[in-house]
Coordinates of C-alpha atoms and ligand atoms in Angstrom, one line a residue:
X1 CA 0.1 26.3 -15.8
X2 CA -0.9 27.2 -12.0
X3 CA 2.0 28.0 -10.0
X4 CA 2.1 29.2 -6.9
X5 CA 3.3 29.8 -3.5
X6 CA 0.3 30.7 -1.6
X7 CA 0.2 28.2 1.4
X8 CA -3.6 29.0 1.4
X9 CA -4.1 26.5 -1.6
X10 CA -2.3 24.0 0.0
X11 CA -3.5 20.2 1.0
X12 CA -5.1 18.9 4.3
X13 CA -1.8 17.3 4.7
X14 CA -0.2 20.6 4.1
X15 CA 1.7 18.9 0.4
X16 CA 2.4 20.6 -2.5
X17 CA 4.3 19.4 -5.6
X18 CA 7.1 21.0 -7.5
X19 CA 8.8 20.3 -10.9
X20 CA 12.6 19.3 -10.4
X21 CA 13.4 21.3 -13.9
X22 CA 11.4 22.7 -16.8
X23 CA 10.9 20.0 -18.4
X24 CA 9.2 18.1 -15.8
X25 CA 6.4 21.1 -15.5
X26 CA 3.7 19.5 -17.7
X27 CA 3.7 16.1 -15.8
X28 CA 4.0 17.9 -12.4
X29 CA 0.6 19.9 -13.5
X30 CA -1.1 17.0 -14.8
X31 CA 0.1 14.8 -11.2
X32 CA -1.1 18.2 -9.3
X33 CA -4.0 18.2 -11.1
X34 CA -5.0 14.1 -10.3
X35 CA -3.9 14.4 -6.3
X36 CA -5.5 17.9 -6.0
X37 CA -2.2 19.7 -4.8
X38 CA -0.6 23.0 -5.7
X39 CA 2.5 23.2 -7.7
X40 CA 5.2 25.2 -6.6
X41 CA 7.3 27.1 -8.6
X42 CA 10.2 25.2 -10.3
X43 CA 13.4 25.7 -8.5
X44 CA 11.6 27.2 -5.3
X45 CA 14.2 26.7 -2.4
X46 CA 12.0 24.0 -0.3
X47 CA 14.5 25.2 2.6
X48 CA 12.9 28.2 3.3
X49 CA 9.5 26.8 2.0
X50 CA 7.8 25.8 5.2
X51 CA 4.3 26.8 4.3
X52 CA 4.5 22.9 3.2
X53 CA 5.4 20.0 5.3
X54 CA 6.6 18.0 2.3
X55 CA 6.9 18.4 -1.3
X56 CA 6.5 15.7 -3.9
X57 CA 8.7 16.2 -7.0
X58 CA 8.6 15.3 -10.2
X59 CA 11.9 14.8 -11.5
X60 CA 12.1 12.6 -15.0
X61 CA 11.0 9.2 -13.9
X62 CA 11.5 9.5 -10.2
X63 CA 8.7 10.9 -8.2
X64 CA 9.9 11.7 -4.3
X65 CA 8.4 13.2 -1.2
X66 CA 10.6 15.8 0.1
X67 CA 10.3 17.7 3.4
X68 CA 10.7 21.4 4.2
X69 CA 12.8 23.5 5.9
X70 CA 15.9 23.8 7.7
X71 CA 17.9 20.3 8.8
X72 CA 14.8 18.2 6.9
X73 CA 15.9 14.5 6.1
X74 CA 16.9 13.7 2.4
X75 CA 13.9 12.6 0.0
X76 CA 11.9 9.2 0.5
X77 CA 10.6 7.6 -3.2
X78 CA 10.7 4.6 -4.6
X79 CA 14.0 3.2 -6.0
X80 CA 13.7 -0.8 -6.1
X81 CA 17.0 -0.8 -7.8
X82 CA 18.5 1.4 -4.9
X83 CA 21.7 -0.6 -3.0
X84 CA 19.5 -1.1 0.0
X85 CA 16.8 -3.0 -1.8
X86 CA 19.5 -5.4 -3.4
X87 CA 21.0 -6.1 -0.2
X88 CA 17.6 -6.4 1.1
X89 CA 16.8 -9.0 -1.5
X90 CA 19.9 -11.1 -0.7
X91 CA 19.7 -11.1 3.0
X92 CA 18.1 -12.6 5.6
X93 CA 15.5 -10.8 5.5
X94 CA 13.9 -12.4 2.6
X95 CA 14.4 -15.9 3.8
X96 CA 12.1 -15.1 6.8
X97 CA 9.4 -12.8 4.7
X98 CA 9.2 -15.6 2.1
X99 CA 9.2 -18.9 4.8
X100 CA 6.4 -16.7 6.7
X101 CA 4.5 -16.8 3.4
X102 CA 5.4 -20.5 2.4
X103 CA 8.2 -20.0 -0.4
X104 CA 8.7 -22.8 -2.2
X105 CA 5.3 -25.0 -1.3
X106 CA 3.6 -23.8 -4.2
X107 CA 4.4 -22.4 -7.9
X108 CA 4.1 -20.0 -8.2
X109 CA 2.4 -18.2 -5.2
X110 CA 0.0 -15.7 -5.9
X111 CA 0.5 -13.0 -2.9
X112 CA -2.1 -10.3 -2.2
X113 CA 0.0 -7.3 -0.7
X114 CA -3.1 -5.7 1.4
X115 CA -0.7 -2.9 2.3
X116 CA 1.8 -2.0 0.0
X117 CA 3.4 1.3 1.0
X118 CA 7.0 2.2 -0.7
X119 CA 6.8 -1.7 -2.3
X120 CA 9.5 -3.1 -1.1
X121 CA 8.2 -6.5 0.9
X122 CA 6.0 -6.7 -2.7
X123 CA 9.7 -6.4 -4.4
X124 CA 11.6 -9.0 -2.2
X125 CA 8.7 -11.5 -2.6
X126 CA 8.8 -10.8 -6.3
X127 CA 12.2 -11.1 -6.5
X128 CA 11.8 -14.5 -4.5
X129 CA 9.2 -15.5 -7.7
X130 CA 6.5 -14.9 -6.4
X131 CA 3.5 -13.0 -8.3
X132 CA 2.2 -10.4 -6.0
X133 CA -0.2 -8.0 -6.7
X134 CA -0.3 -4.7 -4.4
X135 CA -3.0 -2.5 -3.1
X136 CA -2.3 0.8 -2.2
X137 CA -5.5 3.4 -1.0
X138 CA -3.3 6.7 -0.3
X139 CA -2.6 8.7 -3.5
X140 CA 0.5 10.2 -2.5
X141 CA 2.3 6.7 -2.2
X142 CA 0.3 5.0 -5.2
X143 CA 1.4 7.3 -7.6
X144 CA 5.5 7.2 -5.7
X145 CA 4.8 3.4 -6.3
X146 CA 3.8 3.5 -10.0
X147 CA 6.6 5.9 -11.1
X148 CA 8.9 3.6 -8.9
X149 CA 7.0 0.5 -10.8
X150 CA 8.1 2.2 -14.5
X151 CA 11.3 3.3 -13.5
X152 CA 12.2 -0.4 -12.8
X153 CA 10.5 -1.5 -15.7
X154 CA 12.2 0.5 -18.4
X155 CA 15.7 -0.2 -16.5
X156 CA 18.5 -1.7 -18.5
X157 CA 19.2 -4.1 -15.7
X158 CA 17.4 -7.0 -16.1
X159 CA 17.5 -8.3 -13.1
X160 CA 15.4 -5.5 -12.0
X161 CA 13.3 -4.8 -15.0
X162 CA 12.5 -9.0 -14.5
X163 CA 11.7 -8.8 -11.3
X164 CA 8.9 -6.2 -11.8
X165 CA 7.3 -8.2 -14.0
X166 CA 5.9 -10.0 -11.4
X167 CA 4.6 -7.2 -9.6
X168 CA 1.0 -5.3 -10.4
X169 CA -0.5 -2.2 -8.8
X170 CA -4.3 -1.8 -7.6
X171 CA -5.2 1.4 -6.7
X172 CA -8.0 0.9 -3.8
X173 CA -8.3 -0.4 -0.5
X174 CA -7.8 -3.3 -0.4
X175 CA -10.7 -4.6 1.2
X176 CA -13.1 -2.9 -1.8
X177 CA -11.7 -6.1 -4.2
X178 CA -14.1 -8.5 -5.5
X179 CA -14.4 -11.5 -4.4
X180 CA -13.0 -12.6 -8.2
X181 CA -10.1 -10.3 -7.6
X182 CA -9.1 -12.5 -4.7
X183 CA -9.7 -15.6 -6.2
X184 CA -6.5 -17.3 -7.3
X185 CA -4.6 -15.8 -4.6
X186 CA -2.6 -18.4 -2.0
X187 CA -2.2 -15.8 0.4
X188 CA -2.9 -12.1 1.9
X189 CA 0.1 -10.2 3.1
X190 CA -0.3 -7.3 5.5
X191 CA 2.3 -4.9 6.9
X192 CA -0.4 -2.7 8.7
X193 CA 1.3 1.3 10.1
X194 CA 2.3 1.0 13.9
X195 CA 3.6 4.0 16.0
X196 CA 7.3 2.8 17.0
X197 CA 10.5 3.8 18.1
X198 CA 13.0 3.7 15.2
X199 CA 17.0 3.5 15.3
X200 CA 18.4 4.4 12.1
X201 CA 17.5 8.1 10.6
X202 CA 16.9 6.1 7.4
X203 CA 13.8 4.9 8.9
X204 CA 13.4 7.6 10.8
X205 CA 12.4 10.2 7.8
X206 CA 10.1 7.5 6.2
X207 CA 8.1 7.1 9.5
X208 CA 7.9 10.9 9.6
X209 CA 6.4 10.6 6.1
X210 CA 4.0 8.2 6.4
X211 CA 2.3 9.4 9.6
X212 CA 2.1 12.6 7.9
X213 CA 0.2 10.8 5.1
X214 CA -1.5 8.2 7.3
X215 CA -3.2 9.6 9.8
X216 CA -5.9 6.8 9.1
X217 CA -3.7 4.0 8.9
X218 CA -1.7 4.3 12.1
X219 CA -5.6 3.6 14.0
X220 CA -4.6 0.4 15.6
X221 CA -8.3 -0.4 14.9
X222 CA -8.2 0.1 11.3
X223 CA -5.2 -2.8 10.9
X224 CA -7.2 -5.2 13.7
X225 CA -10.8 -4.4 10.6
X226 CA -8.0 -5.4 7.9
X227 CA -7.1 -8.9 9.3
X228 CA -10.1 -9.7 10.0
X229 CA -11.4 -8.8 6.4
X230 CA -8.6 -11.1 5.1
X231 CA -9.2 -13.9 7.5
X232 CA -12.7 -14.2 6.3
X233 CA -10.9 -14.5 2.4
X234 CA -10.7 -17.8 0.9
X235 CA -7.1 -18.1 0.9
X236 CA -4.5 -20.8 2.3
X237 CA -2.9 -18.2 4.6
X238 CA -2.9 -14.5 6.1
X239 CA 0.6 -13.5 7.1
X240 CA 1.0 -10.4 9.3
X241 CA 4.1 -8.3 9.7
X242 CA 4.6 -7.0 13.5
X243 CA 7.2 -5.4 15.4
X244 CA 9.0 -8.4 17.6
X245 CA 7.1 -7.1 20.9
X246 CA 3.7 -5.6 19.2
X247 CA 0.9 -7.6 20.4
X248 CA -1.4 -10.0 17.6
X249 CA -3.3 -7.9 15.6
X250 CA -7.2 -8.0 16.6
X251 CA -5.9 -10.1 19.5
X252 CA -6.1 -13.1 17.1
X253 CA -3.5 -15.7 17.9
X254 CA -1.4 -16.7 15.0
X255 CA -0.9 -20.6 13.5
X256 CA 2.7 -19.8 14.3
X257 CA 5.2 -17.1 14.3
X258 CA 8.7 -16.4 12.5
X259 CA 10.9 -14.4 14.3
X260 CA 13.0 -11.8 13.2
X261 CA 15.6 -9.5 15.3
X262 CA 13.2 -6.6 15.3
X263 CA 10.0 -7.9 13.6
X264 CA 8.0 -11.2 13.1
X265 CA 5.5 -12.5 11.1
X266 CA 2.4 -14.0 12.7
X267 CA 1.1 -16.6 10.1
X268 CA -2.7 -17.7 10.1
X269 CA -2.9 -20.7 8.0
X270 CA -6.3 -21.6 6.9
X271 CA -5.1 -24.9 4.9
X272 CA -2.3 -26.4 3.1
X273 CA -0.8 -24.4 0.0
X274 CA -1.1 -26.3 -2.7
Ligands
LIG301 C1 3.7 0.4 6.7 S1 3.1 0.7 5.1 C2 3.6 -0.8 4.3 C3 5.0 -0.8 3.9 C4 5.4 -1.9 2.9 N1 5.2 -3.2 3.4 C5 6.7 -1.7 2.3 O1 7.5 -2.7 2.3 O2 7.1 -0.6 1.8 C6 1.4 0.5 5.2 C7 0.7 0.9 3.9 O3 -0.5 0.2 3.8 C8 -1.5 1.1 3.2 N2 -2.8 0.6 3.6 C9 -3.3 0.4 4.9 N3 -4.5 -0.2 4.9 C10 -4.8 -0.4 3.6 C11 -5.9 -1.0 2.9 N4 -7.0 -1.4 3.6 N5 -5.9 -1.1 1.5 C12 -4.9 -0.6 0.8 N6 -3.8 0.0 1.4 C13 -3.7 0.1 2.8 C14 -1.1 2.5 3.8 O4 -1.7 3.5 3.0 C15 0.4 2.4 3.8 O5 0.9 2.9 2.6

């Protein structure tokens, strides 16, 4: 097993990935060994670690990012069965999300989630019934989803274990599908990085996170070339999510727009869903 401390071997992004206990060690060297990353000893004090920016670890069926040093945030995974993700799925929120992507005018409705990050817009329009399939290009965050995907899964509730039934994972950019892939599908979803001022530390670490990860994504240019990929898809509709004052993506002025308190969705419609 390679373990080691030496920030030389460490990733671009400055990661590295630890086991929580023993007995995670032989998954955390195969993961190391698929994303390229060093592992860290198990039990290493990730305080006092800053060689690293983050550390993902392996612990049992979770799989978290976890930044170093002093006063660092508390770890960002995927936990669709997490209290925040069932209030999300009963709250307003979801009424917008699914009315942006025409819940209810067609079932089911096949949803290609171009962006799916941590999962959780994938999970509330799952949850909503519809079936979505997610693309994902950035390792890191694929394999968070997929151990976040089995965790829910293999979960006694059934609720939640239901719910990610509806849910499947592609790993590539999205815009690399075929066009057979896409076929089927009623609409395209896309929740594209944006640099912006957040409120809540919650939201705050993740941000941190993914512009860490993302350096690509947060390019205003590469979300305007994502839009128009999907505009020129033979779907009924594009939805776009946007923070309330961002401008249109592309400069492309939406069919119409659902409002939120801090974000909207700009909806393209090409045709009817039916
Ligand atoms: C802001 S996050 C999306 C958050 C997500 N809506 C959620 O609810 O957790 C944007 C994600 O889209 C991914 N992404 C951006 N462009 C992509 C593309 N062309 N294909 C696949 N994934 C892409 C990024 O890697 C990032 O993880």
């Amino acid at each position: 097993m390679s373990i080691t401390s030496d920030a030389s071997s460490l990733s671009q992004e400055g990661l590295a990935l630890q086991a929580a206990t023993t007995a995670d060690e032989v998954c955390a060297v195969q993961l190391a060994q698929r994303l390229s990353l060093p592992v860290l000893t198990t039990g290493m004090d990730l305080v006092h670690f800053t060689s690293a920016k983050a550390v993902l670890v392996v612990s049992g069926q979770a799989l978290y990012l976890q930044q170093t040093g002093r006063g660092a945030p508390g770890p960002v995974g995927v936990n669709f069965g997490s209290a925040g993700m069932r209030h999300r799925s009963r709250s307003g929120t979801s009424e917008l999300l699914g009315k942006a992507v025409g819940h209810g005018k067609k079932i089911p409705l096949r949803v290609l989630d171009a962006t799916a990050g941590l999962g959780r817009d994938a999970f509330i329009l799952a949850d909503l019934g519809c079936e979505v399939v997610m693309c994902e290009r950035e390792p890191v965050i694929l394999q968070m989803l997929h151990y976040g995907l089995q965790s829910a899964a293999s979960s006694s509730d059934i609720w939640l274990s239901g719910v990610v039934q509806h849910m499947r994972l592609c790993s590539q950019d999205a815009r690399y599908l075929s066009a057979k892939e896409i076929q089927g599908m009623d609409v395209i979803y896309l929740d594209p990085m944006f640099p912006q001022r957040a409120k809540s530390a919650a939201v705050k670490k993740e941000m941190a996170l993914f512009q860490m990860l993302l350096e690509r994504s947060a390019d205003p240019q590469d979300a305007d070339a994502l839009l128009v990929w999907a505009l020129q898809q033979n779907t009924a509709r594009v939805v776009v999510k946007r923070p309330s004052k961002a401008p249109n993506l592309a400069t492309l002025k939406p069919s119409h727009c659902i409002e939120g308190k801090s974000v909207r969705y700009d909806v393209y419609v090409h045709r009817k869903l039916l």
